[in-house]
Short mmCIF file of N, CA and C in Angstrom, two decimals:
data_model
loop_
_atom_site.label_atom_id
_atom_site.label_comp_id
_atom_site.label_asym_id
_atom_site.label_seq_id
_atom_site.Cartn_x
_atom_site.Cartn_y
_atom_site.Cartn_z
N GLY A 1 0.81 -1.19 0.00
CA GLY A 1 0.00 0.00 0.00
C GLY A 1 0.85 1.25 0.00
N LEU A 2 0.28 2.30 -0.51
CA LEU A 2 1.02 3.57 -0.56
C LEU A 2 0.96 4.32 0.76
N ILE A 3 -0.19 4.30 1.40
CA ILE A 3 -0.35 5.05 2.64
C ILE A 3 0.11 4.23 3.85
N SER A 4 -0.36 3.00 3.94
CA SER A 4 0.09 2.12 5.03
C SER A 4 0.63 0.83 4.40
N PRO A 5 1.89 0.85 4.02
CA PRO A 5 2.47 -0.30 3.32
C PRO A 5 2.62 -1.52 4.22
N HIS A 6 2.57 -2.67 3.59
CA HIS A 6 2.77 -3.95 4.28
C HIS A 6 3.89 -4.69 3.56
N ILE A 7 4.62 -5.47 4.31
CA ILE A 7 5.70 -6.27 3.73
C ILE A 7 5.14 -7.64 3.39
N VAL A 8 5.30 -8.03 2.14
CA VAL A 8 4.85 -9.34 1.69
C VAL A 8 6.10 -10.14 1.32
N PHE A 9 6.24 -11.29 1.95
CA PHE A 9 7.43 -12.11 1.75
C PHE A 9 6.99 -13.45 1.16
N ALA A 10 7.46 -13.76 -0.03
CA ALA A 10 7.05 -14.99 -0.70
C ALA A 10 7.56 -16.21 0.07
N PRO A 11 6.70 -17.18 0.35
CA PRO A 11 7.13 -18.37 1.09
C PRO A 11 8.22 -19.15 0.36
N HIS A 12 8.16 -19.17 -0.97
CA HIS A 12 9.18 -19.89 -1.73
C HIS A 12 10.55 -19.21 -1.59
N LEU A 13 10.55 -17.89 -1.49
CA LEU A 13 11.80 -17.18 -1.26
C LEU A 13 12.31 -17.49 0.14
N ALA A 14 11.42 -17.52 1.11
CA ALA A 14 11.82 -17.81 2.49
C ALA A 14 12.48 -19.18 2.61
N LYS A 15 12.04 -20.13 1.78
CA LYS A 15 12.64 -21.46 1.81
C LYS A 15 14.07 -21.45 1.28
N LYS A 16 14.39 -20.48 0.41
CA LYS A 16 15.73 -20.40 -0.17
C LYS A 16 16.73 -19.69 0.75
N LEU A 17 16.22 -18.91 1.70
CA LEU A 17 17.10 -18.09 2.54
C LEU A 17 17.19 -18.67 3.95
N ASP A 18 18.30 -18.43 4.61
CA ASP A 18 18.40 -18.83 6.01
C ASP A 18 17.74 -17.76 6.89
N ASP A 19 17.60 -18.05 8.16
CA ASP A 19 16.88 -17.16 9.07
C ASP A 19 17.51 -15.78 9.17
N LEU A 20 18.85 -15.72 9.18
CA LEU A 20 19.53 -14.43 9.29
C LEU A 20 19.31 -13.58 8.04
N ALA A 21 19.31 -14.22 6.87
CA ALA A 21 19.06 -13.48 5.63
C ALA A 21 17.62 -12.98 5.59
N ILE A 22 16.67 -13.77 6.09
CA ILE A 22 15.28 -13.34 6.14
C ILE A 22 15.14 -12.13 7.06
N GLU A 23 15.76 -12.21 8.24
CA GLU A 23 15.70 -11.07 9.17
C GLU A 23 16.35 -9.83 8.57
N ALA A 24 17.45 -10.02 7.83
CA ALA A 24 18.11 -8.89 7.19
C ALA A 24 17.20 -8.25 6.14
N ALA A 25 16.56 -9.08 5.33
CA ALA A 25 15.65 -8.56 4.31
C ALA A 25 14.47 -7.84 4.96
N LEU A 26 13.94 -8.40 6.03
CA LEU A 26 12.82 -7.75 6.71
C LEU A 26 13.23 -6.42 7.34
N ALA A 27 14.44 -6.36 7.89
CA ALA A 27 14.92 -5.09 8.47
C ALA A 27 15.04 -4.03 7.38
N HIS A 28 15.54 -4.43 6.22
CA HIS A 28 15.66 -3.50 5.09
C HIS A 28 14.27 -3.02 4.67
N GLU A 29 13.33 -3.93 4.54
CA GLU A 29 11.98 -3.56 4.11
C GLU A 29 11.25 -2.74 5.18
N ARG A 30 11.49 -3.04 6.46
CA ARG A 30 10.89 -2.22 7.52
C ARG A 30 11.39 -0.78 7.45
N ALA A 31 12.65 -0.61 7.06
CA ALA A 31 13.18 0.74 6.90
C ALA A 31 12.43 1.47 5.78
N HIS A 32 12.11 0.75 4.70
CA HIS A 32 11.31 1.36 3.63
C HIS A 32 9.93 1.78 4.16
N VAL A 33 9.32 0.93 4.97
CA VAL A 33 8.00 1.23 5.51
C VAL A 33 8.06 2.45 6.43
N ARG A 34 9.07 2.50 7.31
CA ARG A 34 9.20 3.62 8.25
C ARG A 34 9.28 4.95 7.54
N HIS A 35 9.95 4.97 6.40
CA HIS A 35 10.15 6.22 5.67
C HIS A 35 9.08 6.46 4.59
N ARG A 36 8.07 5.60 4.57
CA ARG A 36 6.98 5.71 3.59
C ARG A 36 7.51 5.75 2.16
N ASP A 37 8.50 4.90 1.91
CA ASP A 37 9.13 4.87 0.60
C ASP A 37 8.19 4.47 -0.54
N PRO A 38 7.24 3.55 -0.35
CA PRO A 38 6.36 3.24 -1.48
C PRO A 38 5.63 4.47 -2.01
N LEU A 39 5.14 5.31 -1.12
CA LEU A 39 4.47 6.54 -1.55
C LEU A 39 5.46 7.50 -2.21
N ARG A 40 6.63 7.62 -1.63
CA ARG A 40 7.64 8.51 -2.20
C ARG A 40 8.08 8.04 -3.58
N ILE A 41 8.26 6.72 -3.72
CA ILE A 41 8.69 6.16 -5.01
C ILE A 41 7.58 6.34 -6.05
N TRP A 42 6.34 6.10 -5.66
CA TRP A 42 5.22 6.26 -6.59
C TRP A 42 5.12 7.71 -7.05
N THR A 43 5.27 8.66 -6.11
CA THR A 43 5.21 10.08 -6.46
C THR A 43 6.36 10.46 -7.40
N ALA A 44 7.56 9.99 -7.09
CA ALA A 44 8.71 10.28 -7.94
C ALA A 44 8.53 9.68 -9.33
N GLN A 45 7.97 8.47 -9.40
CA GLN A 45 7.74 7.83 -10.71
C GLN A 45 6.70 8.62 -11.51
N LEU A 46 5.65 9.07 -10.85
CA LEU A 46 4.62 9.87 -11.52
C LEU A 46 5.21 11.16 -12.07
N LEU A 47 5.99 11.85 -11.26
CA LEU A 47 6.61 13.09 -11.72
C LEU A 47 7.60 12.83 -12.85
N THR A 48 8.30 11.71 -12.79
CA THR A 48 9.22 11.36 -13.86
C THR A 48 8.46 11.06 -15.15
N ASP A 49 7.34 10.34 -15.02
CA ASP A 49 6.54 10.02 -16.19
C ASP A 49 5.98 11.28 -16.85
N LEU A 50 5.67 12.28 -16.05
CA LEU A 50 5.17 13.54 -16.60
C LEU A 50 6.26 14.29 -17.37
N GLN A 51 7.49 13.94 -17.13
CA GLN A 51 8.62 14.57 -17.83
C GLN A 51 9.18 13.64 -18.91
N TRP A 52 8.33 12.80 -19.50
CA TRP A 52 8.77 11.78 -20.43
C TRP A 52 9.63 12.28 -21.58
N PRO A 53 9.46 13.51 -22.08
CA PRO A 53 10.32 13.89 -23.21
C PRO A 53 11.80 14.05 -22.84
N TRP A 54 12.07 14.26 -21.57
CA TRP A 54 13.44 14.51 -21.14
C TRP A 54 14.02 13.26 -20.48
N GLY A 55 15.04 12.71 -21.09
CA GLY A 55 15.67 11.49 -20.57
C GLY A 55 16.37 11.69 -19.25
N CYS A 56 16.76 12.92 -18.95
CA CYS A 56 17.49 13.17 -17.69
C CYS A 56 16.59 12.91 -16.49
N ALA A 57 15.28 13.06 -16.65
CA ALA A 57 14.37 12.80 -15.53
C ALA A 57 14.43 11.33 -15.12
N GLN A 58 14.43 10.44 -16.09
CA GLN A 58 14.51 9.01 -15.78
C GLN A 58 15.87 8.68 -15.16
N HIS A 59 16.91 9.32 -15.63
CA HIS A 59 18.24 9.09 -15.06
C HIS A 59 18.28 9.55 -13.60
N ARG A 60 17.67 10.71 -13.30
CA ARG A 60 17.62 11.19 -11.92
C ARG A 60 16.83 10.23 -11.03
N LEU A 61 15.72 9.71 -11.54
CA LEU A 61 14.92 8.76 -10.77
C LEU A 61 15.72 7.50 -10.47
N THR A 62 16.39 6.98 -11.47
CA THR A 62 17.18 5.76 -11.28
C THR A 62 18.29 5.99 -10.26
N SER A 63 18.94 7.13 -10.34
CA SER A 63 20.00 7.45 -9.37
C SER A 63 19.44 7.59 -7.96
N TRP A 64 18.28 8.23 -7.86
CA TRP A 64 17.66 8.40 -6.54
C TRP A 64 17.23 7.06 -5.96
N LEU A 65 16.67 6.19 -6.79
CA LEU A 65 16.26 4.87 -6.31
C LEU A 65 17.45 4.06 -5.82
N ALA A 66 18.56 4.16 -6.54
CA ALA A 66 19.77 3.45 -6.11
C ALA A 66 20.26 4.00 -4.77
N ALA A 67 20.25 5.32 -4.63
CA ALA A 67 20.68 5.93 -3.36
C ALA A 67 19.72 5.56 -2.22
N LEU A 68 18.44 5.45 -2.54
CA LEU A 68 17.45 5.07 -1.55
C LEU A 68 17.72 3.65 -1.04
N GLU A 69 18.02 2.73 -1.94
CA GLU A 69 18.32 1.35 -1.53
C GLU A 69 19.57 1.31 -0.66
N LEU A 70 20.59 2.09 -1.02
CA LEU A 70 21.80 2.12 -0.20
C LEU A 70 21.51 2.68 1.19
N ALA A 71 20.66 3.70 1.24
CA ALA A 71 20.32 4.29 2.54
C ALA A 71 19.57 3.29 3.41
N ARG A 72 18.67 2.52 2.81
CA ARG A 72 17.93 1.52 3.59
C ARG A 72 18.83 0.37 3.99
N ASP A 73 19.80 0.01 3.14
CA ASP A 73 20.80 -0.99 3.54
C ASP A 73 21.56 -0.50 4.76
N ASP A 74 22.00 0.76 4.71
CA ASP A 74 22.76 1.32 5.83
C ASP A 74 21.93 1.37 7.10
N GLU A 75 20.65 1.71 6.96
CA GLU A 75 19.78 1.77 8.14
C GLU A 75 19.59 0.39 8.75
N ALA A 76 19.41 -0.61 7.89
CA ALA A 76 19.27 -1.98 8.39
C ALA A 76 20.55 -2.42 9.09
N ARG A 77 21.68 -2.10 8.50
CA ARG A 77 22.96 -2.48 9.12
C ARG A 77 23.19 -1.75 10.43
N ALA A 78 22.78 -0.49 10.48
CA ALA A 78 22.94 0.28 11.72
C ALA A 78 22.07 -0.29 12.84
N SER A 79 20.99 -0.98 12.48
CA SER A 79 20.14 -1.58 13.49
C SER A 79 20.66 -2.94 13.97
N GLY A 80 21.81 -3.36 13.45
CA GLY A 80 22.42 -4.60 13.92
C GLY A 80 22.46 -5.72 12.91
N VAL A 81 21.92 -5.51 11.72
CA VAL A 81 21.93 -6.55 10.68
C VAL A 81 23.33 -6.65 10.09
N ASP A 82 23.79 -7.87 9.90
CA ASP A 82 25.10 -8.09 9.30
C ASP A 82 25.01 -7.88 7.78
N GLY A 83 26.00 -7.22 7.23
CA GLY A 83 26.01 -6.94 5.79
C GLY A 83 26.03 -8.20 4.95
N THR A 84 26.70 -9.26 5.42
CA THR A 84 26.74 -10.50 4.65
C THR A 84 25.35 -11.15 4.57
N ASP A 85 24.57 -11.01 5.64
CA ASP A 85 23.21 -11.55 5.62
C ASP A 85 22.33 -10.76 4.65
N LEU A 86 22.51 -9.45 4.63
CA LEU A 86 21.74 -8.63 3.71
C LEU A 86 22.16 -8.90 2.27
N ALA A 87 23.45 -9.12 2.03
CA ALA A 87 23.92 -9.47 0.68
C ALA A 87 23.37 -10.83 0.26
N ALA A 88 23.31 -11.78 1.18
CA ALA A 88 22.75 -13.10 0.88
C ALA A 88 21.26 -12.98 0.54
N ALA A 89 20.54 -12.13 1.26
CA ALA A 89 19.12 -11.92 0.97
C ALA A 89 18.95 -11.27 -0.40
N LEU A 90 19.82 -10.35 -0.73
CA LEU A 90 19.75 -9.67 -2.02
C LEU A 90 20.00 -10.65 -3.17
N ILE A 91 21.02 -11.48 -3.02
CA ILE A 91 21.33 -12.46 -4.07
C ILE A 91 20.22 -13.51 -4.15
N GLY A 92 19.72 -13.97 -3.02
CA GLY A 92 18.62 -14.92 -3.02
C GLY A 92 17.37 -14.34 -3.67
N SER A 93 17.08 -13.08 -3.39
CA SER A 93 15.92 -12.43 -4.01
C SER A 93 16.08 -12.30 -5.51
N LEU A 94 17.28 -11.98 -5.94
CA LEU A 94 17.56 -11.88 -7.37
C LEU A 94 17.39 -13.24 -8.05
N GLN A 95 17.92 -14.29 -7.44
CA GLN A 95 17.77 -15.63 -8.01
C GLN A 95 16.31 -16.04 -8.05
N PHE A 96 15.56 -15.72 -7.00
CA PHE A 96 14.14 -16.06 -6.96
C PHE A 96 13.38 -15.29 -8.04
N GLN A 97 13.71 -14.03 -8.20
CA GLN A 97 13.02 -13.20 -9.19
C GLN A 97 13.31 -13.69 -10.61
N GLN A 98 14.54 -14.13 -10.85
CA GLN A 98 14.87 -14.63 -12.18
C GLN A 98 14.22 -15.98 -12.45
N ALA A 99 14.06 -16.79 -11.41
CA ALA A 99 13.45 -18.12 -11.59
C ALA A 99 11.94 -18.02 -11.74
N THR A 100 11.33 -17.04 -11.11
CA THR A 100 9.87 -16.86 -11.18
C THR A 100 9.55 -15.42 -11.55
N PRO A 101 9.69 -15.05 -12.82
CA PRO A 101 9.51 -13.65 -13.21
C PRO A 101 8.08 -13.14 -13.01
N HIS A 102 7.09 -14.01 -12.97
CA HIS A 102 5.71 -13.58 -12.80
C HIS A 102 5.37 -13.28 -11.34
N ALA A 103 6.29 -13.53 -10.43
CA ALA A 103 6.00 -13.44 -9.00
C ALA A 103 6.32 -12.08 -8.40
N GLY A 104 5.98 -11.00 -9.03
CA GLY A 104 6.18 -9.68 -8.42
C GLY A 104 7.55 -9.58 -7.79
N GLY A 105 7.61 -9.23 -6.56
CA GLY A 105 8.86 -9.34 -5.83
C GLY A 105 9.59 -8.03 -5.68
N VAL A 106 10.74 -8.18 -5.13
CA VAL A 106 11.55 -7.04 -4.77
C VAL A 106 12.04 -6.31 -6.02
N GLY A 107 12.08 -5.00 -5.95
CA GLY A 107 12.55 -4.22 -7.09
C GLY A 107 14.05 -4.06 -7.05
N LEU A 108 14.76 -4.96 -7.66
CA LEU A 108 16.21 -4.86 -7.73
C LEU A 108 16.53 -3.99 -8.93
N ILE A 109 16.96 -2.79 -8.63
CA ILE A 109 17.07 -1.79 -9.68
C ILE A 109 18.49 -1.64 -10.17
N GLY A 110 18.60 -1.06 -11.32
CA GLY A 110 19.88 -0.62 -11.81
C GLY A 110 20.61 -1.63 -12.66
N GLU A 111 21.74 -1.20 -13.10
CA GLU A 111 22.61 -2.00 -13.94
C GLU A 111 23.32 -3.06 -13.09
N PRO A 112 23.83 -4.11 -13.75
CA PRO A 112 24.57 -5.13 -12.98
C PRO A 112 25.74 -4.55 -12.19
N GLN A 113 26.37 -3.51 -12.72
CA GLN A 113 27.50 -2.89 -12.00
C GLN A 113 27.03 -2.28 -10.68
N LEU A 114 25.81 -1.69 -10.69
CA LEU A 114 25.27 -1.13 -9.45
C LEU A 114 24.98 -2.21 -8.43
N LEU A 115 24.46 -3.33 -8.90
CA LEU A 115 24.18 -4.45 -8.01
C LEU A 115 25.47 -5.00 -7.42
N GLU A 116 26.50 -5.13 -8.26
CA GLU A 116 27.80 -5.60 -7.77
C GLU A 116 28.38 -4.64 -6.75
N ALA A 117 28.27 -3.34 -7.03
CA ALA A 117 28.79 -2.34 -6.09
C ALA A 117 28.02 -2.36 -4.78
N ARG A 118 26.70 -2.59 -4.88
CA ARG A 118 25.88 -2.66 -3.67
C ARG A 118 26.28 -3.85 -2.80
N ILE A 119 26.49 -4.99 -3.44
CA ILE A 119 26.89 -6.18 -2.69
C ILE A 119 28.28 -5.99 -2.09
N ALA A 120 29.20 -5.43 -2.87
CA ALA A 120 30.54 -5.17 -2.34
C ALA A 120 30.48 -4.21 -1.15
N ARG A 121 29.60 -3.23 -1.23
CA ARG A 121 29.43 -2.28 -0.13
C ARG A 121 28.88 -2.97 1.11
N LEU A 122 27.97 -3.92 0.91
CA LEU A 122 27.42 -4.65 2.04
C LEU A 122 28.45 -5.55 2.70
N LEU A 123 29.41 -6.02 1.93
CA LEU A 123 30.42 -6.92 2.48
C LEU A 123 31.53 -6.18 3.21
N ARG A 124 31.64 -4.87 2.99
CA ARG A 124 32.63 -4.07 3.71
C ARG A 124 32.11 -3.75 5.10
N PRO A 125 33.02 -3.56 6.07
CA PRO A 125 32.54 -3.19 7.41
C PRO A 125 31.92 -1.79 7.38
N LEU A 126 31.01 -1.56 8.31
CA LEU A 126 30.39 -0.25 8.42
C LEU A 126 31.44 0.79 8.78
N PRO A 127 31.36 1.97 8.18
CA PRO A 127 32.30 3.02 8.59
C PRO A 127 31.98 3.47 10.01
N ASP A 128 33.00 3.95 10.69
CA ASP A 128 32.79 4.46 12.04
C ASP A 128 31.85 5.65 11.98
N ALA A 129 31.01 5.74 12.98
CA ALA A 129 30.09 6.88 13.04
C ALA A 129 30.88 8.14 13.32
N PRO A 130 30.55 9.24 12.67
CA PRO A 130 31.27 10.48 12.95
C PRO A 130 31.03 10.91 14.38
N PRO A 131 32.00 11.59 14.97
CA PRO A 131 31.80 12.03 16.36
C PRO A 131 30.63 13.01 16.42
N PRO A 132 29.89 12.99 17.51
CA PRO A 132 28.75 13.90 17.59
C PRO A 132 29.20 15.36 17.60
N ARG A 133 28.48 16.16 16.85
CA ARG A 133 28.80 17.59 16.79
C ARG A 133 28.07 18.29 17.92
N PRO A 134 28.72 19.29 18.50
CA PRO A 134 28.02 20.02 19.57
C PRO A 134 26.82 20.76 18.99
N SER A 135 25.79 20.87 19.78
CA SER A 135 24.59 21.54 19.30
C SER A 135 24.82 23.04 19.27
N PRO A 136 24.07 23.77 18.45
CA PRO A 136 24.23 25.23 18.40
C PRO A 136 23.92 25.87 19.75
N ARG A 137 23.01 25.29 20.51
CA ARG A 137 22.70 25.84 21.83
C ARG A 137 23.92 25.82 22.74
N MET A 138 24.67 24.72 22.66
CA MET A 138 25.88 24.62 23.49
C MET A 138 26.90 25.67 23.07
N ALA A 139 27.03 25.90 21.78
CA ALA A 139 27.99 26.90 21.29
C ALA A 139 27.57 28.29 21.76
N ILE A 140 26.28 28.61 21.68
CA ILE A 140 25.80 29.92 22.11
C ILE A 140 25.99 30.08 23.61
N ALA A 141 25.69 29.03 24.38
CA ALA A 141 25.89 29.10 25.82
C ALA A 141 27.36 29.30 26.16
N ALA A 142 28.24 28.62 25.45
CA ALA A 142 29.68 28.78 25.70
C ALA A 142 30.13 30.20 25.39
N ILE A 143 29.63 30.78 24.31
CA ILE A 143 30.00 32.16 23.97
C ILE A 143 29.49 33.13 25.03
N LEU A 144 28.26 32.92 25.52
CA LEU A 144 27.72 33.79 26.56
C LEU A 144 28.52 33.69 27.85
N VAL A 145 28.91 32.49 28.23
CA VAL A 145 29.70 32.30 29.45
C VAL A 145 31.06 32.97 29.30
N ILE A 146 31.70 32.79 28.17
CA ILE A 146 33.01 33.42 27.94
C ILE A 146 32.88 34.94 27.97
N THR A 147 31.83 35.48 27.36
CA THR A 147 31.60 36.93 27.36
C THR A 147 31.39 37.44 28.78
N LEU A 148 30.59 36.72 29.57
CA LEU A 148 30.33 37.12 30.95
C LEU A 148 31.62 37.10 31.78
N VAL A 149 32.40 36.05 31.65
CA VAL A 149 33.67 35.95 32.39
C VAL A 149 34.61 37.08 31.97
N LEU A 150 34.67 37.35 30.68
CA LEU A 150 35.52 38.42 30.18
C LEU A 150 35.06 39.77 30.72
N ALA A 151 33.75 40.01 30.77
CA ALA A 151 33.22 41.27 31.30
C ALA A 151 33.57 41.42 32.77
N VAL A 152 33.46 40.34 33.55
CA VAL A 152 33.79 40.40 34.97
C VAL A 152 35.27 40.69 35.16
N VAL A 153 36.12 40.00 34.40
CA VAL A 153 37.57 40.22 34.52
C VAL A 153 37.94 41.65 34.14
N LEU A 154 37.39 42.14 33.04
CA LEU A 154 37.68 43.52 32.63
C LEU A 154 37.12 44.52 33.63
N GLY A 155 35.95 44.21 34.19
CA GLY A 155 35.37 45.11 35.19
C GLY A 155 36.21 45.19 36.44
N ILE A 156 36.75 44.05 36.86
CA ILE A 156 37.61 44.04 38.05
C ILE A 156 38.90 44.80 37.76
N ALA A 157 39.47 44.58 36.59
CA ALA A 157 40.77 45.20 36.27
C ALA A 157 40.63 46.70 35.98
N TRP A 158 39.65 47.13 35.20
CA TRP A 158 39.58 48.53 34.77
C TRP A 158 38.24 49.19 35.08
N GLY A 159 37.45 48.59 35.90
CA GLY A 159 36.12 49.13 36.16
C GLY A 159 36.13 50.44 36.92
N GLU A 160 36.97 50.57 37.96
CA GLU A 160 36.95 51.77 38.78
C GLU A 160 37.38 53.01 38.01
N PRO A 161 38.45 52.94 37.18
CA PRO A 161 38.82 54.14 36.43
C PRO A 161 37.72 54.58 35.44
N VAL A 162 36.90 53.67 35.00
CA VAL A 162 35.83 54.03 34.06
C VAL A 162 34.61 54.53 34.83
N ILE A 163 34.26 53.90 35.93
CA ILE A 163 33.06 54.24 36.68
C ILE A 163 33.21 55.56 37.45
N ARG A 164 34.41 55.84 38.01
CA ARG A 164 34.61 57.05 38.83
C ARG A 164 34.25 58.31 38.05
N PRO A 165 34.75 58.50 36.79
CA PRO A 165 34.36 59.71 36.06
C PRO A 165 32.86 59.77 35.75
N LEU A 166 32.24 58.61 35.51
CA LEU A 166 30.81 58.58 35.24
C LEU A 166 30.02 59.00 36.47
N LEU A 167 30.44 58.54 37.65
CA LEU A 167 29.77 58.93 38.88
C LEU A 167 29.96 60.43 39.16
N ALA A 168 31.10 60.93 38.81
CA ALA A 168 31.38 62.37 39.04
C ALA A 168 30.50 63.22 38.14
N MET A 169 30.22 62.77 36.95
CA MET A 169 29.36 63.53 36.03
C MET A 169 27.93 63.56 36.55
N GLY A 170 27.52 62.55 37.26
CA GLY A 170 26.14 62.48 37.75
C GLY A 170 25.89 63.35 38.96
N THR A 171 26.93 63.81 39.65
CA THR A 171 26.72 64.63 40.85
C THR A 171 26.88 66.08 40.61
#
């Protein structure tokens, strides 16, 4: 479904995959559901179809779909799925789709080189997460604290010579 998608897993495909590969595939598909990707993909396809005279629109859609699959792979892996299990699920799905072309199934997109690159990417270890960046609030608070400390230090050091003439003007 477009609004509330459901994951449909072919029983014949499940027989070809081991339990870890099934869990990996389900984690990948759950990531698609969380991000409402079926609706997003349908909308992007509709907009691409409306631009049928321009070939660059289809190229952009294909590139976006490939990036979307990589992002969902990464999300599944970040949730604890092993990349080798996800690669096994991908290869098993491809074999199942080729053996039973009438059976709908997973949309394995792109050229064979993209599929090879995707599998190679899954077999590499996850990159280290970047260190957390400080929030802008923390930076603003740090600047305010430094300014306050600087004002106090300057006031202690040179406050009386500045204040005395001001007080004299007021009397």
